[in-house]
Amino acid sequence: MIIAVDGPTASGKGTIARALAAHFGLPHLDTGLLYRAVGWQVADRGGNPDSADDALAATAFPDSLLDNPALRSEAVGALASRVSVHPAVRDALLARQRAFAGQPGGAVLDGRDIATVIAPQADAKLFVTASVAARALRRYVEMRGRGEDVSRESIEADLAARDARDSARSVAPLRQAEGAALLDTSALPPAAAIAAAIALVEKQTNR
Ligand code: DC
């Protein structure tokens, strides 16, 4: 069983994808981490994330980089969004994602283009979203909890810019795939969002 979970940043898709993986006993891949690793490596080498050549050269990274907590920052998320517009970068990361989706028994993948490009054959497809205000508030609480000095306004502006870039790019833009169930988590606490996601997957897979 392949479960595709797509959606914008801070929509809750990561939490939902991890919970679905645990519930259905499937391995999980956070595909955003792959783009974050590329973005991080470009910056680490002093390269330009808007240069397709610099970004492509950074697509070969050690697996150990995926465990680096630095990848989770907002700054690296923005770098990931910039490198992800280059078609050559997306191509370089495609085989790894398809292989993960195609493993025996299935898998859960979350990202922006799982149901549209990586695994259109997925048995269950969710498009997880939430209002910009709700997503910005979540990020604000999370970042304040880490002791970061941020304002809600600046987070909202960053989220809106990232949404615009991810949705407007010409290759594999963020969009709800045909057949994907919409799950708006704006007013849902995590446990309720997870329960709703499990119910939608059960409905799509007749379980
Ligand atoms: O899900 P995330 O915030 O970790 O993703 C970081 C960026 O990576 C996102 O802004 C766009 C890009 N991305 C992508 O283009 N395709 C994916 N499947 C996952 C992420």
CSV table of N, CA, C and O in Angstrom, one decimal, residues 107-201:
chain,number,residue,atom,x,y,z
A,107,ALA,N,4.7,2.0,1.3
A,107,ALA,CA,5.4,3.0,2.0
A,107,ALA,C,4.5,4.3,2.1
A,107,ALA,O,3.5,4.4,1.4
A,108,VAL,N,4.8,5.2,3.0
A,108,VAL,CA,4.2,6.5,3.1
A,108,VAL,C,5.3,7.5,2.7
A,108,VAL,O,6.4,7.5,3.3
A,109,LEU,N,4.9,8.4,1.8
A,109,LEU,CA,5.8,9.5,1.4
A,109,LEU,C,5.1,10.8,1.6
A,109,LEU,O,3.9,10.9,1.3
A,110,ASP,N,5.8,11.8,2.1
A,110,ASP,CA,5.2,13.1,2.2
A,110,ASP,C,6.0,14.1,1.5
A,110,ASP,O,7.3,14.0,1.4
A,111,GLY,N,5.4,15.1,0.8
A,111,GLY,CA,6.1,16.1,0.1
A,111,GLY,C,5.2,17.1,-0.6
A,111,GLY,O,4.2,17.5,-0.1
A,112,ARG,N,5.5,17.4,-1.9
A,112,ARG,CA,4.7,18.4,-2.6
A,112,ARG,C,4.2,17.7,-3.9
A,112,ARG,O,3.1,18.2,-4.4
A,113,ASP,N,4.9,16.7,-4.4
A,113,ASP,CA,4.5,16.1,-5.7
A,113,ASP,C,4.4,14.6,-5.7
A,113,ASP,O,4.7,13.9,-6.6
A,114,ILE,N,4.1,14.1,-4.5
A,114,ILE,CA,4.1,12.6,-4.4
A,114,ILE,C,2.9,12.0,-5.2
A,114,ILE,O,3.2,11.1,-6.0
A,115,ALA,N,1.7,12.6,-5.0
A,115,ALA,CA,0.6,12.0,-5.8
A,115,ALA,C,0.6,12.4,-7.2
A,115,ALA,O,-0.1,11.8,-8.1
A,116,THR,N,1.3,13.5,-7.6
A,116,THR,CA,1.3,14.0,-9.0
A,116,THR,C,2.4,13.4,-9.8
A,116,THR,O,2.2,13.2,-11.0
A,117,VAL,N,3.6,13.2,-9.2
A,117,VAL,CA,4.8,12.8,-10.0
A,117,VAL,C,5.4,11.6,-9.5
A,117,VAL,O,5.7,10.7,-10.3
A,118,ILE,N,5.7,11.5,-8.2
A,118,ILE,CA,6.5,10.4,-7.7
A,118,ILE,C,5.7,9.1,-7.7
A,118,ILE,O,6.2,8.1,-8.2
A,119,ALA,N,4.5,9.1,-7.2
A,119,ALA,CA,3.7,7.9,-7.1
A,119,ALA,C,2.2,8.1,-7.4
A,119,ALA,O,1.4,8.0,-6.6
A,120,PRO,N,2.0,8.5,-8.7
A,120,PRO,CA,0.6,8.7,-9.1
A,120,PRO,C,-0.3,7.5,-8.9
A,120,PRO,O,-1.5,7.6,-8.9
A,121,GLN,N,0.4,6.3,-8.8
A,121,GLN,CA,-0.4,5.1,-8.7
A,121,GLN,C,-0.7,4.8,-7.2
A,121,GLN,O,-1.2,3.7,-6.8
A,122,ALA,N,-0.4,5.7,-6.3
A,122,ALA,CA,-0.6,5.5,-4.9
A,122,ALA,C,-2.1,5.1,-4.6
A,122,ALA,O,-3.0,5.5,-5.2
A,123,ASP,N,-2.2,4.2,-3.6
A,123,ASP,CA,-3.5,3.6,-3.2
A,123,ASP,C,-4.3,4.7,-2.4
A,123,ASP,O,-5.6,4.6,-2.5
A,124,ALA,N,-3.6,5.5,-1.7
A,124,ALA,CA,-4.3,6.6,-1.0
A,124,ALA,C,-3.6,7.9,-1.1
A,124,ALA,O,-2.3,7.9,-1.1
A,125,LYS,N,-4.3,9.0,-1.3
A,125,LYS,CA,-3.7,10.3,-1.6
A,125,LYS,C,-4.4,11.3,-0.7
A,125,LYS,O,-5.6,11.5,-0.8
A,126,LEU,N,-3.6,12.0,0.1
A,126,LEU,CA,-4.1,13.1,0.9
A,126,LEU,C,-3.5,14.4,0.5
A,126,LEU,O,-2.2,14.5,0.3
A,127,PHE,N,-4.3,15.5,0.5
A,127,PHE,CA,-3.7,16.8,0.3
A,127,PHE,C,-4.0,17.6,1.6
A,127,PHE,O,-5.2,17.9,1.9
A,128,VAL,N,-3.0,17.7,2.4
A,128,VAL,CA,-3.1,18.3,3.8
A,128,VAL,C,-2.8,19.8,3.7
A,128,VAL,O,-1.7,20.2,3.2
A,129,THR,N,-3.7,20.6,4.1
A,129,THR,CA,-3.5,22.1,4.1
A,129,THR,C,-4.0,22.7,5.4
A,129,THR,O,-4.6,22.1,6.2
A,130,ALA,N,-3.8,24.0,5.5
A,130,ALA,CA,-4.3,24.8,6.6
A,130,ALA,C,-4.1,26.3,6.2
A,130,ALA,O,-3.2,26.6,5.3
A,131,SER,N,-4.8,27.2,6.8
A,131,SER,CA,-4.7,28.6,6.5
A,131,SER,C,-3.3,29.1,6.8
A,131,SER,O,-2.6,28.5,7.6
A,132,VAL,N,-2.8,30.2,6.1
A,132,VAL,CA,-1.5,30.7,6.4
A,132,VAL,C,-1.4,31.1,7.8
A,132,VAL,O,-0.4,30.9,8.5
A,133,ALA,N,-2.5,31.7,8.4
A,133,ALA,CA,-2.5,32.2,9.8
A,133,ALA,C,-2.3,31.0,10.7
A,133,ALA,O,-1.4,31.1,11.6
A,134,ALA,N,-3.0,29.9,10.5
A,134,ALA,CA,-2.9,28.7,11.4
A,134,ALA,C,-1.5,28.1,11.3
A,134,ALA,O,-0.8,27.8,12.3
A,135,ARG,N,-0.9,28.1,10.1
A,135,ARG,CA,0.4,27.5,9.9
A,135,ARG,C,1.5,28.4,10.5
A,135,ARG,O,2.4,27.9,11.1
A,136,ALA,N,1.3,29.7,10.3
A,136,ALA,CA,2.3,30.6,10.9
A,136,ALA,C,2.3,30.5,12.4
A,136,ALA,O,3.4,30.6,13.0
A,137,LEU,N,1.1,30.4,13.0
A,137,LEU,CA,1.0,30.3,14.5
A,137,LEU,C,1.8,29.1,15.0
A,137,LEU,O,2.5,29.1,15.9
A,138,ARG,N,1.6,27.9,14.3
A,138,ARG,CA,2.3,26.7,14.7
A,138,ARG,C,3.8,26.9,14.6
A,138,ARG,O,4.5,26.5,15.5
A,139,ARG,N,4.3,27.5,13.5
A,139,ARG,CA,5.7,27.7,13.4
A,139,ARG,C,6.2,28.6,14.5
A,139,ARG,O,7.3,28.4,15.0
A,140,TYR,N,5.4,29.7,14.8
A,140,TYR,CA,5.8,30.7,15.8
A,140,TYR,C,6.0,30.0,17.1
A,140,TYR,O,7.0,30.2,17.8
A,141,VAL,N,5.0,29.2,17.5
A,141,VAL,CA,5.1,28.5,18.8
A,141,VAL,C,6.3,27.6,18.8
A,141,VAL,O,7.0,27.5,19.8
A,142,GLU,N,6.5,26.8,17.7
A,142,GLU,CA,7.6,25.9,17.6
A,142,GLU,C,9.0,26.6,17.8
A,142,GLU,O,9.9,26.2,18.5
A,143,MET,N,9.1,27.8,17.0
A,143,MET,CA,10.4,28.5,17.0
A,143,MET,C,10.6,29.2,18.3
A,143,MET,O,11.7,29.2,18.8
A,144,ARG,N,9.6,29.8,18.9
A,144,ARG,CA,9.7,30.4,20.2
A,144,ARG,C,10.1,29.4,21.2
A,144,ARG,O,10.9,29.7,22.1
A,145,GLY,N,9.6,28.2,21.1
A,145,GLY,CA,9.9,27.1,22.0
A,145,GLY,C,11.4,26.7,21.9
A,145,GLY,O,12.0,26.3,22.9
A,146,ARG,N,12.0,27.0,20.8
A,146,ARG,CA,13.4,26.7,20.6
A,146,ARG,C,14.3,27.9,21.0
A,146,ARG,O,15.5,27.9,20.8
A,147,GLY,N,13.6,28.9,21.5
A,147,GLY,CA,14.3,30.1,21.9
A,147,GLY,C,14.6,31.1,20.8
A,147,GLY,O,15.4,32.0,21.0
A,148,GLU,N,14.0,30.9,19.6
A,148,GLU,CA,14.3,31.8,18.5
A,148,GLU,C,13.5,33.1,18.6
A,148,GLU,O,12.3,33.0,19.0
A,149,ASP,N,14.1,34.2,18.3
A,149,ASP,CA,13.5,35.5,18.4
A,149,ASP,C,12.8,35.8,17.0
A,149,ASP,O,13.5,36.4,16.1
A,150,VAL,N,11.6,35.5,16.9
A,150,VAL,CA,10.9,35.7,15.6
A,150,VAL,C,9.5,36.4,15.8
A,150,VAL,O,9.0,36.3,16.9
A,151,SER,N,9.0,37.0,14.8
A,151,SER,CA,7.7,37.6,14.9
A,151,SER,C,6.7,36.8,14.0
A,151,SER,O,7.2,36.1,13.0
A,152,ARG,N,5.4,36.8,14.4
A,152,ARG,CA,4.4,36.1,13.6
A,152,ARG,C,4.3,36.7,12.2
A,152,ARG,O,4.2,35.9,11.2
A,153,GLU,N,4.5,38.0,12.1
A,153,GLU,CA,4.4,38.6,10.8
A,153,GLU,C,5.5,38.1,9.8
A,153,GLU,O,5.2,37.8,8.6
A,154,SER,N,6.7,38.0,10.3
A,154,SER,CA,7.8,37.6,9.4
A,154,SER,C,7.6,36.2,9.0
A,154,SER,O,7.9,35.8,7.9
A,155,ILE,N,7.1,35.3,9.9
A,155,ILE,CA,6.9,33.9,9.6
A,155,ILE,C,5.8,33.8,8.5
A,155,ILE,O,5.9,33.1,7.6
A,156,GLU,N,4.7,34.6,8.7
A,156,GLU,CA,3.6,34.6,7.7
A,156,GLU,C,4.1,35.0,6.4
A,156,GLU,O,3.8,34.4,5.4
A,157,ALA,N,5.0,36.0,6.3
A,157,ALA,CA,5.5,36.5,5.0
A,157,ALA,C,6.4,35.4,4.4
A,157,ALA,O,6.3,35.2,3.2
A,158,ASP,N,7.2,34.7,5.2
A,158,ASP,CA,8.1,33.7,4.7
A,158,ASP,C,7.3,32.5,4.2
A,158,ASP,O,7.5,32.0,3.1
A,159,LEU,N,6.2,32.1,4.9
A,159,LEU,CA,5.4,31.0,4.5
A,159,LEU,C,4.7,31.3,3.2
A,159,LEU,O,4.6,30.5,2.2
A,160,ALA,N,4.2,32.5,3.1
A,160,ALA,CA,3.4,32.9,1.8
A,160,ALA,C,4.4,32.9,0.7
A,160,ALA,O,4.0,32.5,-0.4
A,161,ALA,N,5.6,33.4,0.9
A,161,ALA,CA,6.6,33.4,-0.2
A,161,ALA,C,7.0,32.0,-0.7
A,161,ALA,O,7.1,31.7,-1.9
A,162,ARG,N,7.1,31.1,0.3
A,162,ARG,CA,7.5,29.7,0.0
A,162,ARG,C,6.3,29.0,-0.7
A,162,ARG,O,6.5,28.3,-1.7
A,163,ASP,N,5.1,29.3,-0.3
A,163,ASP,CA,3.9,28.7,-0.9
A,163,ASP,C,3.9,29.1,-2.4
A,163,ASP,O,3.6,28.3,-3.3
A,164,ALA,N,4.1,30.4,-2.6
A,164,ALA,CA,4.0,31.0,-3.9
A,164,ALA,C,5.1,30.4,-4.8
A,164,ALA,O,4.8,29.9,-6.0
A,165,ARG,N,6.3,30.2,-4.3
A,165,ARG,CA,7.4,29.6,-5.1
A,165,ARG,C,7.1,28.1,-5.4
A,165,ARG,O,7.2,27.7,-6.6
A,166,ASP,N,6.6,27.4,-4.4
A,166,ASP,CA,6.4,26.0,-4.6
A,166,ASP,C,5.2,25.7,-5.5
A,166,ASP,O,5.1,24.7,-6.2
A,167,SER,N,4.2,26.6,-5.5
A,167,SER,CA,3.0,26.4,-6.3
A,167,SER,C,3.2,27.0,-7.7
A,167,SER,O,2.5,26.5,-8.7
A,168,ALA,N,4.1,27.9,-7.9
A,168,ALA,CA,4.2,28.6,-9.2
A,168,ALA,C,5.2,28.0,-10.1
A,168,ALA,O,5.3,28.3,-11.3
A,169,ARG,N,6.1,27.1,-9.6
A,169,ARG,CA,7.2,26.6,-10.4
A,169,ARG,C,6.6,25.8,-11.6
A,169,ARG,O,5.6,25.2,-11.4
A,170,SER,N,7.4,25.7,-12.6
A,170,SER,CA,6.9,25.1,-13.8
A,170,SER,C,6.9,23.6,-13.7
A,170,SER,O,6.1,22.9,-14.3
A,171,VAL,N,7.9,23.0,-13.0
A,171,VAL,CA,8.0,21.6,-12.9
A,171,VAL,C,7.5,21.1,-11.5
A,171,VAL,O,7.9,21.6,-10.5
A,172,ALA,N,6.5,20.1,-11.6
A,172,ALA,CA,6.0,19.5,-10.3
A,172,ALA,C,5.6,20.5,-9.3
A,172,ALA,O,6.0,20.4,-8.1
A,173,PRO,N,4.7,21.5,-9.7
A,173,PRO,CA,4.2,22.4,-8.6
A,173,PRO,C,3.4,21.8,-7.6
A,173,PRO,O,2.8,20.7,-7.8
A,174,LEU,N,3.3,22.4,-6.4
A,174,LEU,CA,2.4,22.0,-5.4
A,174,LEU,C,1.0,22.1,-5.8
A,174,LEU,O,0.5,23.3,-6.1
A,175,ARG,N,0.2,21.1,-5.9
A,175,ARG,CA,-1.2,21.1,-6.2
A,175,ARG,C,-1.9,19.9,-5.7
A,175,ARG,O,-1.2,18.8,-5.6
A,176,GLN,N,-3.2,20.0,-5.5
A,176,GLN,CA,-4.0,18.8,-5.1
A,176,GLN,C,-4.1,17.9,-6.3
A,176,GLN,O,-4.7,18.3,-7.3
A,177,ALA,N,-3.7,16.7,-6.2
A,177,ALA,CA,-3.8,15.7,-7.3
A,177,ALA,C,-5.2,15.3,-7.5
A,177,ALA,O,-6.1,15.3,-6.6
A,178,GLU,N,-5.5,14.9,-8.7
A,178,GLU,CA,-6.9,14.3,-9.0
A,178,GLU,C,-7.0,13.1,-8.1
A,178,GLU,O,-6.1,12.3,-8.0
A,179,GLY,N,-8.1,13.0,-7.4
A,179,GLY,CA,-8.4,11.8,-6.6
A,179,GLY,C,-7.8,11.9,-5.2
A,179,GLY,O,-8.0,11.0,-4.3
A,180,ALA,N,-7.1,13.1,-4.9
A,180,ALA,CA,-6.6,13.2,-3.5
A,180,ALA,C,-7.7,13.8,-2.6
A,180,ALA,O,-8.4,14.7,-3.0
A,181,ALA,N,-7.8,13.3,-1.4
A,181,ALA,CA,-8.7,13.8,-0.4
A,181,ALA,C,-8.1,15.0,0.3
A,181,ALA,O,-7.0,15.0,0.6
A,182,LEU,N,-9.0,16.1,0.4
A,182,LEU,CA,-8.5,17.3,1.0
A,182,LEU,C,-8.7,17.2,2.5
A,182,LEU,O,-9.8,16.9,3.0
A,183,LEU,N,-7.6,17.5,3.3
A,183,LEU,CA,-7.8,17.6,4.7
A,183,LEU,C,-7.2,18.9,5.2
A,183,LEU,O,-6.1,19.2,5.2
A,184,ASP,N,-8.2,19.8,5.7
A,184,ASP,CA,-7.8,21.1,6.2
A,184,ASP,C,-7.6,21.0,7.7
A,184,ASP,O,-8.6,20.7,8.4
A,185,THR,N,-6.4,21.2,8.2
A,185,THR,CA,-6.1,21.0,9.6
A,185,THR,C,-6.2,22.3,10.4
A,185,THR,O,-5.8,22.3,11.6
A,186,SER,N,-6.6,23.4,9.8
A,186,SER,CA,-6.6,24.7,10.4
A,186,SER,C,-7.2,24.7,11.9
A,186,SER,O,-6.6,25.3,12.8
A,187,ALA,N,-8.3,24.0,12.0
A,187,ALA,CA,-9.0,24.0,13.3
A,187,ALA,C,-8.8,22.7,14.1
A,187,ALA,O,-9.5,22.4,15.0
A,188,LEU,N,-7.9,21.8,13.6
A,188,LEU,CA,-7.8,20.5,14.2
A,188,LEU,C,-6.5,20.4,15.0
A,188,LEU,O,-5.4,20.6,14.5
A,189,PRO,N,-6.7,19.9,16.3
A,189,PRO,CA,-5.5,19.6,17.0
A,189,PRO,C,-4.8,18.3,16.4
A,189,PRO,O,-5.5,17.6,15.7
A,190,PRO,N,-3.5,18.0,16.7
A,190,PRO,CA,-2.9,16.9,16.0
A,190,PRO,C,-3.6,15.6,16.1
A,190,PRO,O,-3.8,14.9,15.0
A,191,ALA,N,-4.2,15.2,17.2
A,191,ALA,CA,-4.8,13.9,17.4
A,191,ALA,C,-6.0,13.8,16.5
A,191,ALA,O,-6.3,12.8,15.8
A,192,ALA,N,-6.8,14.9,16.4
A,192,ALA,CA,-8.0,14.9,15.5
A,192,ALA,C,-7.6,14.8,14.0
A,192,ALA,O,-8.2,14.2,13.2
A,193,ALA,N,-6.5,15.5,13.7
A,193,ALA,CA,-6.0,15.5,12.3
A,193,ALA,C,-5.6,14.1,11.9
A,193,ALA,O,-5.9,13.6,10.8
A,194,ILE,N,-4.9,13.5,12.8
A,194,ILE,CA,-4.4,12.1,12.5
A,194,ILE,C,-5.6,11.1,12.4
A,194,ILE,O,-5.6,10.3,11.5
A,195,ALA,N,-6.6,11.3,13.3
A,195,ALA,CA,-7.7,10.4,13.2
A,195,ALA,C,-8.5,10.6,11.9
A,195,ALA,O,-8.9,9.6,11.2
A,196,ALA,N,-8.6,11.8,11.4
A,196,ALA,CA,-9.3,12.1,10.2
A,196,ALA,C,-8.5,11.6,9.0
A,196,ALA,O,-9.1,11.0,8.0
A,197,ALA,N,-7.2,11.6,9.1
A,197,ALA,CA,-6.3,11.1,8.0
A,197,ALA,C,-6.4,9.6,7.9
A,197,ALA,O,-6.6,9.1,6.8
A,198,ILE,N,-6.4,8.9,9.0
A,198,ILE,CA,-6.6,7.5,9.0
A,198,ILE,C,-7.9,7.1,8.4
A,198,ILE,O,-8.0,6.2,7.6
A,199,ALA,N,-9.0,7.8,8.8
A,199,ALA,CA,-10.3,7.5,8.2
A,199,ALA,C,-10.3,7.7,6.7
A,199,ALA,O,-10.9,6.9,6.0
A,200,LEU,N,-9.7,8.8,6.2
A,200,LEU,CA,-9.7,9.0,4.8
A,200,LEU,C,-8.9,7.9,4.0
A,200,LEU,O,-9.3,7.5,3.0
A,201,VAL,N,-7.8,7.5,4.6
A,201,VAL,CA,-7.0,6.4,4.0
A,201,VAL,C,-7.8,5.1,4.0
A,201,VAL,O,-7.9,4.4,3.0
